[in-house]
Structure formats: structure tokens, C-alpha cells
CSV table of C-alpha atoms and ligand atoms in Angstrom, one decimal:
chain,number,residue,atom,x,y,z
A,1,MET,CA,13.2,7.7,0.5
A,2,ILE,CA,13.1,4.2,-0.8
A,3,THR,CA,15.8,2.7,-2.9
A,4,ILE,CA,15.7,-0.7,-4.7
A,5,ASP,CA,19.7,-1.6,-5.4
A,6,LYS,CA,20.1,-4.2,-7.7
A,7,VAL,CA,17.4,-6.7,-6.5
A,8,SER,CA,16.7,-10.1,-7.9
A,9,LYS,CA,14.5,-12.5,-6.7
A,10,ILE,CA,14.5,-16.4,-7.9
A,11,TYR,CA,11.8,-18.9,-7.0
A,12,ASN,CA,12.5,-22.7,-6.9
A,13,GLY,CA,16.1,-21.8,-7.6
A,14,THR,CA,15.5,-20.8,-11.4
A,15,PHE,CA,12.6,-18.9,-12.1
A,16,LYS,CA,13.7,-15.3,-12.1
A,17,ALA,CA,10.6,-13.1,-10.9
A,18,VAL,CA,12.7,-9.9,-10.4
A,19,ASP,CA,15.7,-9.3,-12.5
A,20,ASP,CA,18.3,-7.1,-11.3
A,21,LEU,CA,15.9,-4.3,-10.8
A,22,SER,CA,17.2,-0.7,-9.3
A,23,ILE,CA,14.6,2.2,-8.3
A,24,GLU,CA,15.1,5.0,-6.4
A,25,ILE,CA,11.8,6.8,-4.9
A,26,ALA,CA,12.2,10.4,-3.3
A,27,SER,CA,10.6,11.5,-0.1
A,28,GLY,CA,7.0,12.6,-0.9
A,29,GLU,CA,6.7,11.1,-4.3
A,30,ILE,CA,3.7,9.3,-5.4
A,31,VAL,CA,5.7,6.6,-7.7
A,32,GLY,CA,3.6,4.6,-10.2
A,33,PHE,CA,5.1,0.8,-10.5
A,34,ILE,CA,3.9,-0.2,-14.1
A,35,GLY,CA,3.9,-3.8,-15.6
A,36,PRO,CA,1.8,-6.4,-17.2
A,37,ASN,CA,0.5,-9.3,-14.7
A,38,GLY,CA,3.5,-11.3,-13.6
A,39,ALA,CA,5.8,-8.9,-14.2
A,40,GLY,CA,7.2,-8.8,-10.7
A,41,LYS,CA,5.4,-6.1,-9.0
A,42,THR,CA,3.8,-7.7,-6.2
A,43,THR,CA,7.2,-9.5,-5.4
A,44,THR,CA,9.3,-6.2,-5.3
A,45,MET,CA,6.7,-4.7,-2.7
A,46,ARG,CA,6.8,-7.9,-0.9
A,47,ILE,CA,10.6,-7.6,-0.5
A,48,ILE,CA,10.5,-4.0,0.2
A,49,THR,CA,8.1,-4.4,3.1
A,50,GLY,CA,9.8,-7.3,4.3
A,51,LEU,CA,7.3,-10.0,3.6
A,52,ALA,CA,10.0,-11.8,1.2
A,53,TYR,CA,13.8,-11.7,0.9
A,54,PRO,CA,15.3,-10.6,-2.0
A,55,THR,CA,17.6,-13.5,-3.7
A,56,SER,CA,20.6,-10.7,-4.3
A,57,GLY,CA,20.6,-6.7,-4.1
A,58,GLN,CA,19.3,-4.7,-1.3
A,59,VAL,CA,16.7,-2.4,-0.1
A,60,VAL,CA,17.6,0.8,1.4
A,61,LEU,CA,14.8,2.6,3.5
A,62,ASP,CA,15.9,6.1,4.6
A,63,GLY,CA,19.5,5.0,4.5
A,64,GLU,CA,19.1,1.8,6.4
A,65,THR,CA,20.4,-1.6,5.2
A,66,ASP,CA,20.4,-3.8,7.8
A,67,ILE,CA,17.8,-5.9,9.5
A,68,LYS,CA,17.4,-3.8,12.4
A,69,GLY,CA,17.5,-0.5,10.7
A,70,LEU,CA,15.0,-1.9,8.1
A,71,THR,CA,12.7,-3.4,10.9
A,72,GLU,CA,12.5,0.0,12.6
A,73,LYS,CA,11.6,1.9,9.2
A,74,ARG,CA,9.1,-0.9,8.2
A,75,LYS,CA,7.3,0.3,11.3
A,76,LYS,CA,6.4,3.5,9.1
A,77,ILE,CA,5.2,1.5,6.1
A,78,GLY,CA,1.7,1.3,5.4
A,79,CYS,CA,0.6,-1.2,3.0
A,80,ILE,CA,-2.1,-3.0,0.9
A,81,ILE,CA,-0.3,-6.0,-0.9
A,82,GLU,CA,-2.6,-8.6,-2.8
A,83,GLY,CA,-5.6,-6.9,-1.4
A,84,PRO,CA,-6.4,-5.6,1.8
A,85,ALA,CA,-6.7,-7.5,4.9
A,86,LEU,CA,-10.1,-6.8,6.1
A,87,ASN,CA,-12.4,-9.0,8.6
A,88,LEU,CA,-15.9,-9.0,6.8
A,89,ASP,CA,-17.9,-9.7,9.7
A,90,MET,CA,-17.0,-6.3,11.3
A,91,THR,CA,-17.9,-2.7,10.4
A,92,ALA,CA,-15.4,-0.4,9.1
A,93,LYS,CA,-14.7,1.2,12.4
A,94,GLN,CA,-14.2,-2.1,14.0
A,95,ASN,CA,-11.8,-3.1,11.6
A,96,LEU,CA,-10.0,0.1,12.4
A,97,LYS,CA,-10.2,-0.5,16.0
A,98,ALA,CA,-8.8,-3.9,15.9
A,99,LEU,CA,-5.8,-2.7,13.9
A,100,CYS,CA,-5.3,0.3,16.4
A,101,ILE,CA,-5.2,-2.4,19.1
A,102,LEU,CA,-2.4,-4.4,17.4
A,103,TYR,CA,-0.4,-1.5,16.7
A,104,GLY,CA,-0.9,-0.2,20.3
A,105,VAL,CA,-2.1,3.3,19.2
A,106,SER,CA,-5.0,5.2,20.0
A,107,PHE,CA,-8.7,5.2,18.8
A,108,ASP,CA,-8.4,8.9,18.3
A,109,ARG,CA,-7.1,8.6,14.7
A,110,ILE,CA,-10.5,6.6,13.8
A,111,GLU,CA,-12.8,9.4,12.9
A,112,LYS,CA,-10.2,11.3,11.1
A,113,ILE,CA,-9.5,7.9,8.8
A,114,LEU,CA,-12.9,7.4,8.2
A,115,LYS,CA,-13.9,11.0,6.9
A,116,LEU,CA,-10.8,10.9,4.9
A,117,VAL,CA,-11.8,7.5,3.1
A,118,GLY,CA,-15.4,8.9,3.0
A,119,LEU,CA,-16.6,5.8,5.1
A,120,CYS,CA,-18.2,7.9,8.1
A,121,ASN,CA,-21.6,7.1,6.7
A,122,GLU,CA,-21.4,3.3,6.8
A,123,SER,CA,-21.1,2.8,10.6
A,124,GLY,CA,-23.7,0.2,11.0
A,125,LYS,CA,-22.8,-1.8,7.8
A,126,LYS,CA,-20.5,-4.8,7.9
A,127,VAL,CA,-17.8,-4.8,5.5
A,128,LYS,CA,-19.1,-7.9,3.7
A,129,HIS,CA,-21.9,-5.6,2.4
A,130,PHE,CA,-19.7,-2.9,1.2
A,131,SER,CA,-19.0,-2.4,-2.7
A,132,LEU,CA,-15.2,-3.4,-4.1
A,133,GLY,CA,-14.7,0.2,-4.0
A,134,MET,CA,-15.4,1.0,-0.3
A,135,LYS,CA,-13.4,-2.1,0.7
A,136,GLN,CA,-10.7,-0.6,-1.0
A,137,ARG,CA,-11.0,2.6,0.4
A,138,LEU,CA,-11.2,0.9,4.0
A,139,GLY,CA,-8.1,-1.0,3.0
A,140,ILE,CA,-6.1,2.4,2.3
A,141,GLY,CA,-7.5,3.5,5.5
A,142,MET,CA,-6.3,0.5,7.5
A,143,ALA,CA,-3.1,1.4,5.6
A,144,LEU,CA,-2.9,4.7,7.4
A,145,VAL,CA,-3.6,3.6,10.9
A,146,ASN,CA,0.3,3.4,11.9
A,147,ASP,CA,0.8,7.1,10.6
A,148,PRO,CA,2.8,5.7,8.0
A,149,LYS,CA,5.8,7.5,6.1
A,150,PHE,CA,5.8,5.0,3.1
A,151,LEU,CA,2.5,3.9,1.5
A,152,ILE,CA,2.8,0.9,-0.6
A,153,LEU,CA,-0.2,0.3,-2.7
A,154,ASP,CA,-0.6,-3.0,-4.7
A,155,GLU,CA,-3.2,-2.7,-7.9
A,156,PRO,CA,-5.6,-0.5,-5.8
A,157,ILE,CA,-7.6,0.4,-8.6
A,158,ASN,CA,-7.8,-3.4,-10.0
A,159,GLY,CA,-11.2,-4.5,-10.6
A,160,LEU,CA,-13.1,-1.1,-9.5
A,161,ASP,CA,-15.8,0.9,-11.8
A,162,PRO,CA,-14.9,4.2,-13.2
A,163,ASP,CA,-16.2,5.9,-10.3
A,164,GLY,CA,-14.3,3.6,-7.6
A,165,ILE,CA,-11.0,4.4,-9.3
A,166,LEU,CA,-11.6,8.0,-9.5
A,167,GLU,CA,-12.5,7.6,-5.9
A,168,VAL,CA,-9.4,5.9,-5.2
A,169,ARG,CA,-7.4,8.0,-7.3
A,170,ASN,CA,-8.3,11.2,-5.6
A,171,LEU,CA,-8.0,9.7,-2.3
A,172,ILE,CA,-4.3,8.8,-2.9
A,173,LYS,CA,-3.6,12.4,-4.3
A,174,GLN,CA,-5.1,13.6,-0.8
A,175,ILE,CA,-3.1,11.3,1.2
A,176,SER,CA,-0.3,12.5,-0.6
A,177,ARG,CA,-1.0,16.1,0.0
A,178,GLU,CA,-2.2,16.1,3.6
A,179,ARG,CA,0.2,13.7,4.5
A,180,LYS,CA,3.3,14.1,2.7
A,181,ALA,CA,3.7,10.3,2.6
A,182,THR,CA,5.9,8.5,0.0
A,183,ILE,CA,3.6,6.3,-2.0
A,184,LEU,CA,4.5,3.6,-4.5
A,185,VAL,CA,1.7,2.3,-6.3
A,186,SER,CA,1.1,-0.5,-8.9
A,187,SER,CA,-1.1,-1.1,-11.6
A,188,HIS,CA,-1.2,-3.0,-15.1
A,189,ILE,CA,-3.2,0.3,-16.5
A,190,LEU,CA,-1.3,2.6,-17.6
A,191,SER,CA,-4.1,5.0,-18.6
A,192,GLU,CA,-5.2,5.2,-15.2
A,193,LEU,CA,-1.9,5.1,-13.3
A,194,TYR,CA,-0.4,7.8,-15.1
A,195,GLN,CA,-3.3,10.1,-13.7
A,196,MET,CA,-2.2,9.8,-10.2
A,197,VAL,CA,1.7,9.6,-10.0
A,198,ASP,CA,4.6,12.1,-10.2
A,199,ASN,CA,6.8,9.8,-11.8
B,1,ADP,P1,3.1,-9.0,-10.6
B,1,ADP,O1,2.7,-8.3,-9.3
B,1,ADP,O2,3.6,-7.7,-11.7
B,1,ADP,O3,1.5,-9.5,-11.4
B,1,ADP,P2,4.3,-10.9,-9.2
B,1,ADP,O4,5.2,-10.4,-8.4
B,1,ADP,O5,3.0,-11.5,-8.5
B,1,ADP,O6,3.7,-10.1,-10.6
B,1,ADP,O7,5.0,-12.4,-9.9
B,1,ADP,C1,6.1,-12.4,-10.8
B,1,ADP,C2,6.1,-13.8,-11.1
B,1,ADP,O8,6.8,-14.6,-10.1
B,1,ADP,C3,4.8,-14.6,-11.8
B,1,ADP,O9,5.3,-15.6,-13.1
B,1,ADP,C4,4.5,-15.5,-10.5
B,1,ADP,O10,4.0,-16.7,-11.0
B,1,ADP,C5,5.8,-15.7,-9.7
B,1,ADP,N1,5.7,-15.9,-8.2
B,1,ADP,C6,5.2,-15.1,-7.4
B,1,ADP,N2,5.3,-15.4,-6.3
B,1,ADP,C7,5.7,-16.8,-6.2
B,1,ADP,C8,6.2,-17.9,-5.3
B,1,ADP,N3,6.0,-17.7,-4.0
B,1,ADP,N4,6.6,-18.9,-6.0
B,1,ADP,C9,6.7,-19.1,-7.2
B,1,ADP,N5,6.6,-18.3,-8.2
B,1,ADP,C10,6.0,-17.1,-7.7
């Protein structure tokens, strides 16, 4: 479970990017995080994942609030924030392998992830030749390498065509169903977001 408790983030001493935000996300839920560009969604996600510190307030992950406890829990977060971090000169499999090495986990999970994200048949193709939708699906696959309990996806459908949006939407629902992960997904497109979330 993720709790955001009265979190504010002030940049440059004066600019309030997040203003006294409180959210509770129950275990296993897909929660949509909706707001126009500049509303503070990415900043909030960065705070949850530890990429930024809140100016005030706190994040609670499974009851943990101190740095040590949060660091442990954050090992079980998979995320895409501000676009997936992909090596464009490598194939999907090579990208996943590199991340497995980084996490120190076995390569066994790679085939399963490639199947899940529908990239099994793209083994020879470098990521630079992927469509945006394929890159986004690979990014979601990369976020699954550490077998996350929490999945945080920042604007995963941004820029995708209708087919790409449908694929990503179905993928997110499937991950929720099969892995029972708690998923926070942001978008500025309400009509799309509301079709994939529980809340
Ligand atoms: P969203 O994801 O909802 O589009 P962001 O969290 O990216 O919103 O940004 C919220 C506001 O905070 C924006 O006005 C943005 O320009 C500002 N902002 C984000 N990061 C920084 C930063 N590192 N320094 C200063 N301002 C920032």
C-alpha cells in the first residue's frame, strides 16, 4: 500500500509544484493519476520512487516511513518516469538482459516478459527501429524485471496511436490481474485513463 501524506514540493524556494497532496492507494489497485500538464504528477511520482525529496509531508510504503524502510520497499517498485530508459542500439532482449545484470537477477524471466509485452517476435530488431508503442511496451517490460509489487507509470500512453493505447491499456490490466501489483498510472487524457483504472 502506498500513502502520500500531506506532501508538498517547492522548487527554487517559491514555486509550489505539489501542494499538500494526500492519496491512499490500496494494495492491488490500479489507480489513475489525472491532471493537466504541469499539475505535478511526475514530481509526485519522483517523490514516491525516491528520485526527489518532498519539501514537507511523507511517503509511506507498506507502513515504512524512514529512509531505511523506504529504501527496502523501493526495491520492489518498477517504474517508467519521463519515458522508459532504453538503450536504442540494443534489441529488446539485450535491454532486458542488461537490466537483469544490474539487478542481479536471473535471465529466466526474460522470455516471459517478452511474451507478456508482445515482443517475442522482434528478437533481431534494435530498439531504435521500434514504434513508440513497442518502446513503451518494452519500457513496461523493463519495469517488471525486479518483479515489482508497485508499478509506477508516468504517462505511458502519451503520444501513442489508438492501437498503441489499446495495447498498453490491455497490458496494464493484464499485469494487474496476473501479478497482483499495485499500479499508479498518470495521464492528462481522462477518457483513456478511466478505461484502465479501478480508481
Ligand atoms: P506533470 O507531470 O503533471 O506534467 P510536473 O510534475 O512535471 O507536472 O511539473 C509540475 C511543475 O513543476 C511544472 O510547472 C514544472 O515546470 C515544475 N518543475 C518540475 N520539475 C522542476 C524542477 N526540477 N525545477 C523547477 N521546477 C520544476
